[in-house]
PDB file of C-alpha atoms and ligand atoms in Angstrom:
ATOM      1  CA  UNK A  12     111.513 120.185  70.429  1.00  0.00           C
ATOM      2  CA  UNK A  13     113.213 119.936  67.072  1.00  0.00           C
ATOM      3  CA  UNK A  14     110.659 119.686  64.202  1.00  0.00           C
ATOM      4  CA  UNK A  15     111.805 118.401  60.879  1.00  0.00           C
ATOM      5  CA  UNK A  16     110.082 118.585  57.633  1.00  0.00           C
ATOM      6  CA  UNK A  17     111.208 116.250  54.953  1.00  0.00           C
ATOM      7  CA  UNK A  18     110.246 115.351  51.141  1.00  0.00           C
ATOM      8  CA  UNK A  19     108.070 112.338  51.727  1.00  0.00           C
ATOM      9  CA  UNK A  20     108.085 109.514  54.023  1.00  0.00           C
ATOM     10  CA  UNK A  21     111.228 107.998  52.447  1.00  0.00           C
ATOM     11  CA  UNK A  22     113.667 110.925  53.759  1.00  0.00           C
ATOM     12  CA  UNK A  23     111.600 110.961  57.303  1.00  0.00           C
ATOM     13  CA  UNK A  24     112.598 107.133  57.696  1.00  0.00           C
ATOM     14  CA  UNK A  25     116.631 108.062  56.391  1.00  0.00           C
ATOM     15  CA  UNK A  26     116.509 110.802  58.666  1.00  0.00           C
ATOM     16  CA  UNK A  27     114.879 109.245  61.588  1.00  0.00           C
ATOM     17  CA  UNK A  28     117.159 106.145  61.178  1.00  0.00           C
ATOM     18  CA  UNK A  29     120.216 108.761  61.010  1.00  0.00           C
ATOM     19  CA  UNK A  30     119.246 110.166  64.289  1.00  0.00           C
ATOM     20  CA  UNK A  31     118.662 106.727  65.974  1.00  0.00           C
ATOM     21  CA  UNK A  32     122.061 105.189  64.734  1.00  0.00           C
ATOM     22  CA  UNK A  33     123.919 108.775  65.750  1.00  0.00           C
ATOM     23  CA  UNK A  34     122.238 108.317  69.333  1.00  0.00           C
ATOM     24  CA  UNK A  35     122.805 104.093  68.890  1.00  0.00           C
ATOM     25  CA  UNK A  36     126.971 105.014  67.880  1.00  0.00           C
ATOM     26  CA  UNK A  37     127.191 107.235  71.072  1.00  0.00           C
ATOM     27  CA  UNK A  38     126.004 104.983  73.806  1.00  0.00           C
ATOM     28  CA  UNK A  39     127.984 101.793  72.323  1.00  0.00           C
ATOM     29  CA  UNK A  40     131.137 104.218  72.195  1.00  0.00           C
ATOM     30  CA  UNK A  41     131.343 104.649  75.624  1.00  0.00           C
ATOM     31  CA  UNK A  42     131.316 100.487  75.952  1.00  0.00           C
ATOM     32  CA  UNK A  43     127.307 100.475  76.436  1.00  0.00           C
ATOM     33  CA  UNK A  44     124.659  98.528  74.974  1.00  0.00           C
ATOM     34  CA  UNK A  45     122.421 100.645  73.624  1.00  0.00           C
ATOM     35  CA  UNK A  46     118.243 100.451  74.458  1.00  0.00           C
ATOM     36  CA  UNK A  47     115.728 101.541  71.764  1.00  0.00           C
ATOM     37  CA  UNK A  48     111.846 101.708  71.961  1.00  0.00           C
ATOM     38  CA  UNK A  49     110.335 100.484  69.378  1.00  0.00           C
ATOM     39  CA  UNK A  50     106.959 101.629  67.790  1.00  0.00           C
ATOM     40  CA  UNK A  51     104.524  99.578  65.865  1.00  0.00           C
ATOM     41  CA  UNK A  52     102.387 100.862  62.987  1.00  0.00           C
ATOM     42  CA  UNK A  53     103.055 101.898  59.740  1.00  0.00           C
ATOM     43  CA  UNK A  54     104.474 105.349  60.600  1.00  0.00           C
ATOM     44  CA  UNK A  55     108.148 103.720  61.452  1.00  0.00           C
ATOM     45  CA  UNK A  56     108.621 100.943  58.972  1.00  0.00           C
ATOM     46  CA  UNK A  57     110.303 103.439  56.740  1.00  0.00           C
ATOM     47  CA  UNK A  58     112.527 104.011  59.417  1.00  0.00           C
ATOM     48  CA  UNK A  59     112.899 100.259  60.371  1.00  0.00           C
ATOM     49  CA  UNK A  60     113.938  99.586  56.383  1.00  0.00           C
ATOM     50  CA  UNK A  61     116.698 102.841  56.622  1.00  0.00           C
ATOM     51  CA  UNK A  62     117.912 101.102  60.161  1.00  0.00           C
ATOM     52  CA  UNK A  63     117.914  97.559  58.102  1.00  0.00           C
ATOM     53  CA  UNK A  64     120.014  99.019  55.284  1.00  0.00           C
ATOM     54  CA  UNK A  65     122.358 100.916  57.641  1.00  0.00           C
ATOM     55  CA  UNK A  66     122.955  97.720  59.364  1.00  0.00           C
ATOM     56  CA  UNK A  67     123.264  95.456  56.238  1.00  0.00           C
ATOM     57  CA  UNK A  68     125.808  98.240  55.014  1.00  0.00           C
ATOM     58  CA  UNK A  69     127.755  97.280  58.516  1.00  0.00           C
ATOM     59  CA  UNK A  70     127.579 101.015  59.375  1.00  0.00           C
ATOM     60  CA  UNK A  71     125.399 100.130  62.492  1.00  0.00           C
ATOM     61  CA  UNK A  72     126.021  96.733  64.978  1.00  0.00           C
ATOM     62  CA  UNK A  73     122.638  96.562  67.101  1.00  0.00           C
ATOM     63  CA  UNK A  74     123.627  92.530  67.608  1.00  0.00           C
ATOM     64  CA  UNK A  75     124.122  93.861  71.833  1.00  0.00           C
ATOM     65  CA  UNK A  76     121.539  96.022  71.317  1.00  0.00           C
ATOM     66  CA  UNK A  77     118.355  95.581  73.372  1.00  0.00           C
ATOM     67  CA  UNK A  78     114.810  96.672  72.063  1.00  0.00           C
ATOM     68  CA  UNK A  79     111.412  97.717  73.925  1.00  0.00           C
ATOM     69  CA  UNK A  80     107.877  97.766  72.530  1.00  0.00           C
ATOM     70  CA  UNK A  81     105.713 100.599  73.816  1.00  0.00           C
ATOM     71  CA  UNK A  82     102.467  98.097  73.723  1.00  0.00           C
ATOM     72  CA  UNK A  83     101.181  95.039  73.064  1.00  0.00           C
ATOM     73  CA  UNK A  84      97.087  94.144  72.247  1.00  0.00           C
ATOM     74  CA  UNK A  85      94.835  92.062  75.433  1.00  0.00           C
ATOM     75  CA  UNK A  86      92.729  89.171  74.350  1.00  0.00           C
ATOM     76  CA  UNK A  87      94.472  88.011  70.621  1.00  0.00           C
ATOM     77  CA  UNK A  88      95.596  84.251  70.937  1.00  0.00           C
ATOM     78  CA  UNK A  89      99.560  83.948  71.345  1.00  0.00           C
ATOM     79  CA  UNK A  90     101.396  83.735  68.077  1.00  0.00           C
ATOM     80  CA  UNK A  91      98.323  85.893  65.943  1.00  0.00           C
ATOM     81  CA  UNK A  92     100.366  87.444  63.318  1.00  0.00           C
ATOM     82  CA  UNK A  93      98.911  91.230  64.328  1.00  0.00           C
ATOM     83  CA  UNK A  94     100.031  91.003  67.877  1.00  0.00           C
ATOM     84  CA  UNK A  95     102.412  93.373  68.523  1.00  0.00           C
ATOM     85  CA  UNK A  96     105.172  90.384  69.622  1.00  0.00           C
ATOM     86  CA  UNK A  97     104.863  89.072  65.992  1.00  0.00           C
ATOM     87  CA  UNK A  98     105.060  92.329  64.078  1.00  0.00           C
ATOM     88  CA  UNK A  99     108.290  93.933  66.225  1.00  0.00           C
ATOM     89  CA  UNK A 100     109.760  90.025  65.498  1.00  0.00           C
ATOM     90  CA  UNK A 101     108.889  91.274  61.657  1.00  0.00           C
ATOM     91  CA  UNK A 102     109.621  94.298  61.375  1.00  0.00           C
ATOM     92  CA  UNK A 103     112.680  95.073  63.671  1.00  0.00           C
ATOM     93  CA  UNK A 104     113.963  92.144  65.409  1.00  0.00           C
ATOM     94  CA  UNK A 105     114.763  90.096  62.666  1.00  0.00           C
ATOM     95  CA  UNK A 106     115.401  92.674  59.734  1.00  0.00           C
ATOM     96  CA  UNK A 107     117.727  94.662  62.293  1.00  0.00           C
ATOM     97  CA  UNK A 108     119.494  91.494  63.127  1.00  0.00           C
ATOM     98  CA  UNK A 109     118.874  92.091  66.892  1.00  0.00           C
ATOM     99  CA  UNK A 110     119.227  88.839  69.282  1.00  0.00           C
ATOM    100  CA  UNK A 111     115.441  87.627  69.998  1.00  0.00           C
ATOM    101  CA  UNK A 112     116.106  87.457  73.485  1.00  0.00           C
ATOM    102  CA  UNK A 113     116.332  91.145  73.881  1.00  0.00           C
ATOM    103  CA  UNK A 114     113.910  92.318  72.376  1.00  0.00           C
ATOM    104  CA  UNK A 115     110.823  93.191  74.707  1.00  0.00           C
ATOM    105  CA  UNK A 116     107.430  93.347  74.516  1.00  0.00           C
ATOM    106  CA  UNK A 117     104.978  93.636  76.967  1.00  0.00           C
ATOM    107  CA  UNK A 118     103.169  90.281  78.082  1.00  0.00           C
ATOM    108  CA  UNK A 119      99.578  90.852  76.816  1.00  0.00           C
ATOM    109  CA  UNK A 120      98.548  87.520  77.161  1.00  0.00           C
ATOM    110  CA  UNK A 121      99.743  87.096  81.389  1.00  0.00           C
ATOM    111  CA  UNK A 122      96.712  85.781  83.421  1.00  0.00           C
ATOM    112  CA  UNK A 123      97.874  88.552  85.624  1.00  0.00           C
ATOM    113  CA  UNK A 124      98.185  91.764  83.745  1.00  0.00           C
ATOM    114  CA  UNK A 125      98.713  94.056  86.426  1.00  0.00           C
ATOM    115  CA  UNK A 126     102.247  92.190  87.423  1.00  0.00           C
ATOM    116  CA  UNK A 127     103.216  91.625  83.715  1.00  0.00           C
ATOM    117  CA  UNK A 128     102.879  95.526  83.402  1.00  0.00           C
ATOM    118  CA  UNK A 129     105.043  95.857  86.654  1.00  0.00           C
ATOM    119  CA  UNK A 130     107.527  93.479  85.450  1.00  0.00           C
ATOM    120  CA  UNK A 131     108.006  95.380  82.027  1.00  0.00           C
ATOM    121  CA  UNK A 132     108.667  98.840  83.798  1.00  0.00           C
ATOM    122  CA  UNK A 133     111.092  96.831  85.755  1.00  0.00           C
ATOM    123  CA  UNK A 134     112.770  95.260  82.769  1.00  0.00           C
ATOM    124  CA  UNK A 135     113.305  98.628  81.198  1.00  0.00           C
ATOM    125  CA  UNK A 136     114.344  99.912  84.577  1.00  0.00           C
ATOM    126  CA  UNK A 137     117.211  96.735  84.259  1.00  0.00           C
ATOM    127  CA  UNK A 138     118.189  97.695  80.977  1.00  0.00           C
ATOM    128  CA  UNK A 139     119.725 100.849  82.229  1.00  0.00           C
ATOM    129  CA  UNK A 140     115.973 102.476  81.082  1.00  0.00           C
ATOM    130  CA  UNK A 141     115.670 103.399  76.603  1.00  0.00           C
ATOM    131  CA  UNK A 142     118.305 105.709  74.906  1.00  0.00           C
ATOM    132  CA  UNK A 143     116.025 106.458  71.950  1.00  0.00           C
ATOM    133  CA  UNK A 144     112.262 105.783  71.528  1.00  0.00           C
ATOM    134  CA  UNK A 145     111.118 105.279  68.287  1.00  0.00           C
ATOM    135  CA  UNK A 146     107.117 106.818  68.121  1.00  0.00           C
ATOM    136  CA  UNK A 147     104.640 107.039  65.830  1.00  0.00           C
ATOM    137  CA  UNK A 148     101.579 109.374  65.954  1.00  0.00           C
ATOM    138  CA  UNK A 149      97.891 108.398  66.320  1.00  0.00           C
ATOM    139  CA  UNK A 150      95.277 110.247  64.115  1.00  0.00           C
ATOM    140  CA  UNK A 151      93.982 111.266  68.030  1.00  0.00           C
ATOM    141  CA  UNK A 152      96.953 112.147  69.008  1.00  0.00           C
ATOM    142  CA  UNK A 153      97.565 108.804  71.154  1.00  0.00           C
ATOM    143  CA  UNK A 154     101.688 107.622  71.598  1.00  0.00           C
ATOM    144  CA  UNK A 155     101.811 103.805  72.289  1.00  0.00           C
ATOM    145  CA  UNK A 156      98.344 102.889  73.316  1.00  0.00           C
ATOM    146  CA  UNK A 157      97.569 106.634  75.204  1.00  0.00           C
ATOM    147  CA  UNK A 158      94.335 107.299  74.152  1.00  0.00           C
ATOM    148  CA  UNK A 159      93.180 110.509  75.186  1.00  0.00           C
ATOM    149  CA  UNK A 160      92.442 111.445  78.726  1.00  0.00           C
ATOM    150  CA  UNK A 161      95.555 109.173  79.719  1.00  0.00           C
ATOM    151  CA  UNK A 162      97.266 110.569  82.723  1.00  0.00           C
ATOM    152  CA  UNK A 163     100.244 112.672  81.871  1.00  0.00           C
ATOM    153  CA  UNK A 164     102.295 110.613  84.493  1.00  0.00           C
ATOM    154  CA  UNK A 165     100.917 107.414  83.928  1.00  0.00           C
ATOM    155  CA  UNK A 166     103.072 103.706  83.881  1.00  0.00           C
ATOM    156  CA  UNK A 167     102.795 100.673  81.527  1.00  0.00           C
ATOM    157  CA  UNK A 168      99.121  99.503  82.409  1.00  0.00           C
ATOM    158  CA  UNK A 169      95.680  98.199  80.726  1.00  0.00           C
ATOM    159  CA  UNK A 170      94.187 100.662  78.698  1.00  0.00           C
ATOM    160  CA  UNK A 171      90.661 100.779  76.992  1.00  0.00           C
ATOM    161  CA  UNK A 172      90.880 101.648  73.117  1.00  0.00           C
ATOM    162  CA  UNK A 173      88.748 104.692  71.830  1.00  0.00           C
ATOM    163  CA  UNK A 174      86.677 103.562  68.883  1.00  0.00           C
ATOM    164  CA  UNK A 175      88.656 105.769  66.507  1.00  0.00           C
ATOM    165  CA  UNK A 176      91.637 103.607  66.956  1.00  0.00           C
ATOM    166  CA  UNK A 177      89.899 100.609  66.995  1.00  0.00           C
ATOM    167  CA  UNK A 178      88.379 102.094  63.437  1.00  0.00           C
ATOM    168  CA  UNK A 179      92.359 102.631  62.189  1.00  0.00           C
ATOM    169  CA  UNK A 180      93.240  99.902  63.320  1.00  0.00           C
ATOM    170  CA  UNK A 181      90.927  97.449  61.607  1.00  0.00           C
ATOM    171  CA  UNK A 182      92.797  97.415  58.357  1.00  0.00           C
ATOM    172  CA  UNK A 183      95.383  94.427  60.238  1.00  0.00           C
ATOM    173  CA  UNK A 184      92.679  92.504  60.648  1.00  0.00           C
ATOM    174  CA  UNK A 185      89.777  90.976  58.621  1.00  0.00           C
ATOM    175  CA  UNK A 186      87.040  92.504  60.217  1.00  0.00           C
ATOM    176  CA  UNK A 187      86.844  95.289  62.670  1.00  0.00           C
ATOM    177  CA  UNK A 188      85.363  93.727  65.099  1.00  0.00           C
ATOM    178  CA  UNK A 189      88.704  91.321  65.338  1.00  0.00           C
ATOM    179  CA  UNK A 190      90.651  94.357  66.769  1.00  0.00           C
ATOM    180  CA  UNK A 191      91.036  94.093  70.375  1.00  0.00           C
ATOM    181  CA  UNK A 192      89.246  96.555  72.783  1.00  0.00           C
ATOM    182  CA  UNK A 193      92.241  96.435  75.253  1.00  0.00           C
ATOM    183  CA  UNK A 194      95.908  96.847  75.304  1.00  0.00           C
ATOM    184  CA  UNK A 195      99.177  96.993  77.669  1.00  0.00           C
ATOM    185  CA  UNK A 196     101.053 100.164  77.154  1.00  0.00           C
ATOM    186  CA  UNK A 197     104.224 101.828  78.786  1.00  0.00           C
ATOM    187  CA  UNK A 198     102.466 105.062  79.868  1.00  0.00           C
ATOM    188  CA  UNK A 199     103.805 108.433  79.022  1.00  0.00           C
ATOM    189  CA  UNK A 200     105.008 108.938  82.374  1.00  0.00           C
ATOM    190  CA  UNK A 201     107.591 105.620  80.904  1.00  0.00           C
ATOM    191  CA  UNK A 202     107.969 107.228  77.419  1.00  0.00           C
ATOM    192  CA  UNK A 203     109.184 110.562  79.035  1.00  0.00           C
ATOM    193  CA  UNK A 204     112.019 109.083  80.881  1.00  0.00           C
ATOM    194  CA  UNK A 205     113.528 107.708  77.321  1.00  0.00           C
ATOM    195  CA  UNK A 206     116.850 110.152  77.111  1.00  0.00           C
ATOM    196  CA  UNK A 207     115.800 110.839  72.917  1.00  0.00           C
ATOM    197  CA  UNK A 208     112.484 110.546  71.640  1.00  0.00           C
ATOM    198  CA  UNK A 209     111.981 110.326  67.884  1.00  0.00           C
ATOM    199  CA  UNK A 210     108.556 110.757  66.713  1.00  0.00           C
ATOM    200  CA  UNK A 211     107.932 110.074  62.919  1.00  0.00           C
ATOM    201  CA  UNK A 212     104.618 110.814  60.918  1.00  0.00           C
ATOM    202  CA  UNK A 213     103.617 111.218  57.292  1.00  0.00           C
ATOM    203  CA  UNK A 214     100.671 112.233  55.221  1.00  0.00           C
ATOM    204  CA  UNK A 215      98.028 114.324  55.397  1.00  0.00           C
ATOM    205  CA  UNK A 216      95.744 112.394  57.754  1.00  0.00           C
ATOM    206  CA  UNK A 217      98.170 113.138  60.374  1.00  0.00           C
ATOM    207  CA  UNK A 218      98.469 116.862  59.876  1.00  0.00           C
ATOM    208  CA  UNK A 219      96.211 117.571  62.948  1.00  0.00           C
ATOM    209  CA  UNK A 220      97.703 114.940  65.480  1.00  0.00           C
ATOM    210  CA  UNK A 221     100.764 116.050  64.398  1.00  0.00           C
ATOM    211  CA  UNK A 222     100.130 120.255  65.218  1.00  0.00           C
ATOM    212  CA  UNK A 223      98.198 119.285  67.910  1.00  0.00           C
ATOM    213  CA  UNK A 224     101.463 117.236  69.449  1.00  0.00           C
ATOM    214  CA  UNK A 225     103.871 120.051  68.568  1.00  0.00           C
ATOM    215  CA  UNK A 226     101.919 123.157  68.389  1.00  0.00           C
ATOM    216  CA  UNK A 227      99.006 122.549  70.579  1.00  0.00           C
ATOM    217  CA  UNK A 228      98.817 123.210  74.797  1.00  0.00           C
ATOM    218  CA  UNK A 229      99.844 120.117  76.611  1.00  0.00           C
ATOM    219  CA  UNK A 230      96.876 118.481  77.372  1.00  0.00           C
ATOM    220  CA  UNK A 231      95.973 115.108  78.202  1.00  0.00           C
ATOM    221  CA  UNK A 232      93.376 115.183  74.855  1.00  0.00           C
ATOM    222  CA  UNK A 233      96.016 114.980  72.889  1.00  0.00           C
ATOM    223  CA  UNK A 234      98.751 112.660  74.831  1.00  0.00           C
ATOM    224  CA  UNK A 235     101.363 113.162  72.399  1.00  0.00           C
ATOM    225  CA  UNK A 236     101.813 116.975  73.200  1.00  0.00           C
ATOM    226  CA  UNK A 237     103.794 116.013  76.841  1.00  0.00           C
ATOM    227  CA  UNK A 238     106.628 115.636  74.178  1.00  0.00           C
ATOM    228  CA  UNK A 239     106.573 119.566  74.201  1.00  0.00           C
ATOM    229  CA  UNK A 240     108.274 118.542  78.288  1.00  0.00           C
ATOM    230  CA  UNK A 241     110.815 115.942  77.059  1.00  0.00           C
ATOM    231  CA  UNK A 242     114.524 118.095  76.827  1.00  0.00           C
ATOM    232  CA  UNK A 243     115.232 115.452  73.812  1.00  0.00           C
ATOM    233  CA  UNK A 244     112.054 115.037  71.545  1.00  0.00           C
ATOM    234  CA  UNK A 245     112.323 115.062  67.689  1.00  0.00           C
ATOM    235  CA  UNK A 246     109.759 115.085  65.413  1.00  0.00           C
ATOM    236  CA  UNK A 247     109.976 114.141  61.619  1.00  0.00           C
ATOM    237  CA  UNK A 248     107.385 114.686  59.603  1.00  0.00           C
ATOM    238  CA  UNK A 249     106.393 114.926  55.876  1.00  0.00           C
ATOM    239  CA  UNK A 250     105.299 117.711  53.615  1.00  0.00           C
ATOM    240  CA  UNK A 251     101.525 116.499  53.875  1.00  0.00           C
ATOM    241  CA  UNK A 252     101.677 115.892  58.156  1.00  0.00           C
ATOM    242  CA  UNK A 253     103.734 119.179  58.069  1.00  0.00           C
ATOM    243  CA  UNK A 254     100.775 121.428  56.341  1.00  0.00           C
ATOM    244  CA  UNK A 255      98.885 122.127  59.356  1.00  0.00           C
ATOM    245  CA  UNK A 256     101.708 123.604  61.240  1.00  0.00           C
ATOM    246  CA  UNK A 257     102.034 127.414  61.994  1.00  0.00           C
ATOM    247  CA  UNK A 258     105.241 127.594  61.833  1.00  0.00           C
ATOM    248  CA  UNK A 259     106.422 125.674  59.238  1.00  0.00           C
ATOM    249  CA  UNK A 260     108.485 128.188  57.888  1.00  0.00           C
ATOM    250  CA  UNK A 261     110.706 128.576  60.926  1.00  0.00           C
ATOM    251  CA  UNK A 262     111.306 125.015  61.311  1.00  0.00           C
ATOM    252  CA  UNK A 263     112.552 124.934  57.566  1.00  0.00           C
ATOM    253  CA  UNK A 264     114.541 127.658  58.186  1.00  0.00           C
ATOM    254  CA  UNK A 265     115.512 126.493  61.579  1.00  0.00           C
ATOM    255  CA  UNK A 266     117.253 123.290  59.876  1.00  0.00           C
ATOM    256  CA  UNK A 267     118.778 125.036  56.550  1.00  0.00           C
ATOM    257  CA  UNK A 268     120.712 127.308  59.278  1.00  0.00           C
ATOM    258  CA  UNK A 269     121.720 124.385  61.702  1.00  0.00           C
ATOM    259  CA  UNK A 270     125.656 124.418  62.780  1.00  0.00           C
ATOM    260  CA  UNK A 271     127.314 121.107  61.251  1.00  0.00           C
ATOM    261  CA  UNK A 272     127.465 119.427  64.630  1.00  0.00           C
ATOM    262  CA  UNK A 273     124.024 119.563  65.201  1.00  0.00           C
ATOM    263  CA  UNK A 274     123.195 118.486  61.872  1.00  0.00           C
ATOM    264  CA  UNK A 275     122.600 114.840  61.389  1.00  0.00           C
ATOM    265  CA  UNK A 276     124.213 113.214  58.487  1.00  0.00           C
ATOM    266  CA  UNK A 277     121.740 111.070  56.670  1.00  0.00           C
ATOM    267  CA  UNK A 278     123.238 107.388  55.736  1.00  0.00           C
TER     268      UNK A 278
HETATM  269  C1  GLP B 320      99.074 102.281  66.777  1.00  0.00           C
HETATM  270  C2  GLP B 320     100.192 102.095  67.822  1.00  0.00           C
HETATM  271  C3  GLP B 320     101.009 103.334  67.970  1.00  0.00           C
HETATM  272  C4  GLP B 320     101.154 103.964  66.604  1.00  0.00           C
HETATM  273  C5  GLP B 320      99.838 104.519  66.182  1.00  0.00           C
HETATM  274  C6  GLP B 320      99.819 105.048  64.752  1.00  0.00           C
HETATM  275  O1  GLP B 320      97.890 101.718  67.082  1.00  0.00           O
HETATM  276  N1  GLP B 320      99.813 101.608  69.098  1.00  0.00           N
HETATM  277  O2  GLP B 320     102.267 103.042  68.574  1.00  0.00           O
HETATM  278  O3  GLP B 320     102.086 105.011  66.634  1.00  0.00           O
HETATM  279  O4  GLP B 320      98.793 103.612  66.441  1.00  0.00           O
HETATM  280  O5  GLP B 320      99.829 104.031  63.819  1.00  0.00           O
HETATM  281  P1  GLP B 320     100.251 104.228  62.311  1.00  0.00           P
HETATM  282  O6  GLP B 320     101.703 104.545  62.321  1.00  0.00           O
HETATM  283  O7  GLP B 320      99.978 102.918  61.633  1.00  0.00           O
HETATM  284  O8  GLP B 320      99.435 105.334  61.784  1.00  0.00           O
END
């Protein structure tokens, strides 16, 4: 796992957008389209406005691209601006200039839930399966929609959302008891078999999600530490989700001796 510490949440989106593109440039040189998972929350939107920029700029073409969202909320009515559909068209589709058509979410609204979360493992499965996963951190420690206790192994499927997510989430909605008490989400079982994984988080309410996910045993009480099993994970953080760490030092140390073709150049 490479760990990252950056300024502020400004140089975690430039360098998180650096390392998407650099995996992005590499898949589309060898005549690919490249796949990325896409995260919702406010953890990645700086790294959504550094990927927007870097494509405005013309240094990045995701036009072929395809995208997939890790989850999507059970029980809003189609078209509510704080389903997850709506905010990836916001956020990424349109700002990264990707065709509608290929970006993915999964179908929280099916009658039949069960099938719509087969039929979104299989659509990532026909994409030739995600290059680079964008993530962002729960203050439990949940990736996508894995609250804690989800299985290690487990597929896209219905979860149950733990009142402490419910609690962060509330502040899309107008009342907390608007936020949806179900969700789809790839499991981690899916997120593990993205070749890179990305995983961006900033301030200090983060700090012990984020030492938990890299410093902490795996353990399915804090989902996000299977990452510690992926050969590809990154995680950026900032200063303040950085202060918990133990070894802090040695991961700012770690990057100011890194040879020039491991560094990644930010845009
Ligand atoms: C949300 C999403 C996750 C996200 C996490 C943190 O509910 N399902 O994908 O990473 O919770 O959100 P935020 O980045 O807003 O703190």
């Amino acid at each position: 796992m490479d760990v990252i510490i950056c300024r502020d949440d400004a140089e975690v989106g430039a360098y998180a957008a650096a390392k998407v593109a650099k995996v992005a440039q590499a898949v589309q040189k060898v005549g690919k389209n490249v796949v990325i998972g896409v995260a919702t929350g406010s953890s990645p939107l700086a790294t959504y406005a550094a990927l927007a920029k870097l494509v405005e700029d013309g240094k990045l073409d995701l036009s072929q691209a395809s995208a997939f969202a890790l989850d999507e909320y059970v029980g809003l009515p189609q078209g509510h601006p704080e389903s997850y559909r709506e905010v990836i068209r916001r956020t990424v589709a349109e700002p990264l200039r990707m065709r509608s058509d290929r970006v993915h979410v999964p179908d929280g609204f099916a009658d039949d839930l069960e099938q719509a979360a087969a039929d979104y493992e299989q659509a990532i499965k026909d994409a030739g399966g995600v290059d680079v996963q964008i993530l962002g951190v729960g203050s439990n420690g949940h990736i996508g929609f894995n609250e804690p206790t989800s299985s290690l192994n487990s597929r896209t499927r219905i979860k149950t959302l733990t009142p402490r997510t419910r609690a962060d989430n509330a502040r899309f909605f107008d009342t907390p008891e608007q936020v949806p008490h179900h969700c789809l989400t790839q499991g981690l079982g899916t997120i593990m078999d993205a070749r890179h994984c990305v995983l961006v988080a900033s301030g200090q309410g983060k700090a012990e999600a984020v030492k938990a996910v890299v410093e902490g045993p795996i353990t399915a009480m804090f989902p996000g530490s299977v990452l510690q099993m992926h050969p590809a994970a990154t995680v950026i953080v900032d200063e303040a989700a950085a202060s918990a760490l133990e070894l802090g030092d040695y991961y700012r140390q770690m990057y100011d001796n890194l040879p020039d073709w491991q560094r990644v150049v930010l845009g």
